[in-house]
């Protein structure tokens, strides 16, 4: 009762302030100053200054925008199939989506993190998390393709992921939903006893980028929410926010908001690493898929992993400490110096800022107020640098400009609040339209923020764009943060639900983009090295079509002798060796989608005809003036018909018929 009442009062207060705020916000027009347009204008033919990688939320994929223009330049398929280029449909990429539950074609993608060296962006890889079927992906920034996807066992709601340490030693994955280990079948009401949260540390190979779960720390049942690695002096540490330390398993809205404070979980990953190496861990059975795309064979394959090394804090003293943090913290963000750790209590009326120095002193002096399942809980005051008072309502996420300032998104009061790390004074506030989630400053979670722009990713847009029925777009908003006051410059709609984003100077990666794949290095087992090498091969009811594409024809373009019930694989090699000349491939009535084959690459699609007839196929990408001519016919005959296998271009020559 008491709790309900308190929740109600909070809600009323929030509503009152929110309505006040929204009255103020109606004057959106007036907040954009006269020269905003010229500051986001990127003239035709000119490049943007930054790449902005934006998580796709329930779209499962990642989108790439240019800043400051806000122009969408790319969708990178990661966890969801992508009909546009055949990702997840083609024989080469299907295995990327394998899991222990079969092929999972969708996910909820929240956070992105760029690889780092010495705490700075190095422009090598982009990591992405999947919440729903716990996975972490690695995207190569020379070709903007997903190279690797690693499933996370003993996890659910993989939310505090994929944040990285300063040299990308580890990418982390923490459980939002606690679950019993090993997929055990237990009553839900046995949460306290059986449910665990886990923090997985995934090692990343310095050269290849290959990921491996190095160790998994098993924690009491609670909800790990977000995380960030330490920097500089706090290099060895990782900080996770958590909520539901009440350990509720039903009606969390009320039951997980009872305590005044949850925790920031401080993990000394260097210590954990030592414990893992010195045999303090336990290797336990666990099955999870590890999918890798091999550039050489141009094909994804899956290895089913069999075990994982777990660490129990009980066996590993001095590895983990809890820091009380007010009211269901969400973001856990570390400033560029590595000294300040900002917790953002979603329901708190202040922002607590912790000091790494003080945390270390508190540990040394054992300034503890008790323990949580054996993990020492540091006294709040002993860890606290200070509190930002009355920052706004519903603090979620904080980024930094590298000039001693922090910016926190306020979900409930729909604003970004700028405050100073040293004295915790609020310096400026700018409205967002509306209900901002994450914010992003290029490099804003590294040692070296660029400090020029801030992008707010908004959950609700209401009246900001032309209405499109009940489903409205979500949106990003670009602010100039070079002056004392933040200045709104631009709105641009996003794909799916944008959560976190990453931004990096275009100069860091634009000149190392792969323009086409070297056909001489194409080791796809179904490559056709030239038109003369094209063929059609029958093996039982499997038919392999080795096809080439070059402006403006497909070879072979006539195929006969295929029957209902056959499994036909089209392996299309794009022979072009020129930038921006992909060819597409689609065949009539194919339930599978299009392929989009890059120059020098081979891609394959399976087609199982269920009816006799003539099936046209064609290039789907307008590649030349004669693109419309880039087509052919497949003849499908009834099962058992007396039609010999023939293929060719021009007239089908009898000598091409298979023996
Ligand atoms: Cu705040 Cu999933 Cu990072 Cu969204 S989370 S906003
Ligand atoms: Cu090739 Cu159109």
PDB file of C-alpha atoms and ligand atoms in Angstrom, residues 549-552 582-584 619-624 627-628 630, ligand 2:
ATOM      1  CA  UNK A 549      27.127 -11.651 -63.790  1.00  0.00           C
ATOM      2  CA  UNK A 550      28.788  -8.831 -65.675  1.00  0.00           C
ATOM      3  CA  UNK A 551      27.321  -5.800 -67.430  1.00  0.00           C
ATOM      4  CA  UNK A 552      24.845  -6.651 -68.856  1.00  0.00           C
ATOM      5  CA  UNK A 582      26.933  -4.823 -57.652  1.00  0.00           C
ATOM      6  CA  UNK A 583      24.572  -7.091 -59.535  1.00  0.00           C
ATOM      7  CA  UNK A 584      21.387  -8.496 -58.126  1.00  0.00           C
ATOM      8  CA  UNK A 619      19.440  -8.678 -62.152  1.00  0.00           C
ATOM      9  CA  UNK A 620      17.666  -6.535 -59.573  1.00  0.00           C
ATOM     10  CA  UNK A 621      20.195  -3.700 -59.334  1.00  0.00           C
ATOM     11  CA  UNK A 622      20.067  -1.103 -62.089  1.00  0.00           C
ATOM     12  CA  UNK A 623      23.663  -1.577 -63.183  1.00  0.00           C
ATOM     13  CA  UNK A 624      23.836  -0.215 -66.737  1.00  0.00           C
ATOM     14  CA  UNK A 627      20.205  -3.580 -67.013  1.00  0.00           C
ATOM     15  CA  UNK A 628      16.679  -4.430 -68.099  1.00  0.00           C
ATOM     16  CA  UNK A 630      20.175  -8.629 -67.803  1.00  0.00           C
TER      17      UNK A 630
HETATM   18 CU1  LIG B   2      23.322  -6.189 -63.334  1.00  0.00          CU
HETATM   19 CU2  LIG B   2      21.421  -4.879 -63.396  1.00  0.00          CU
END
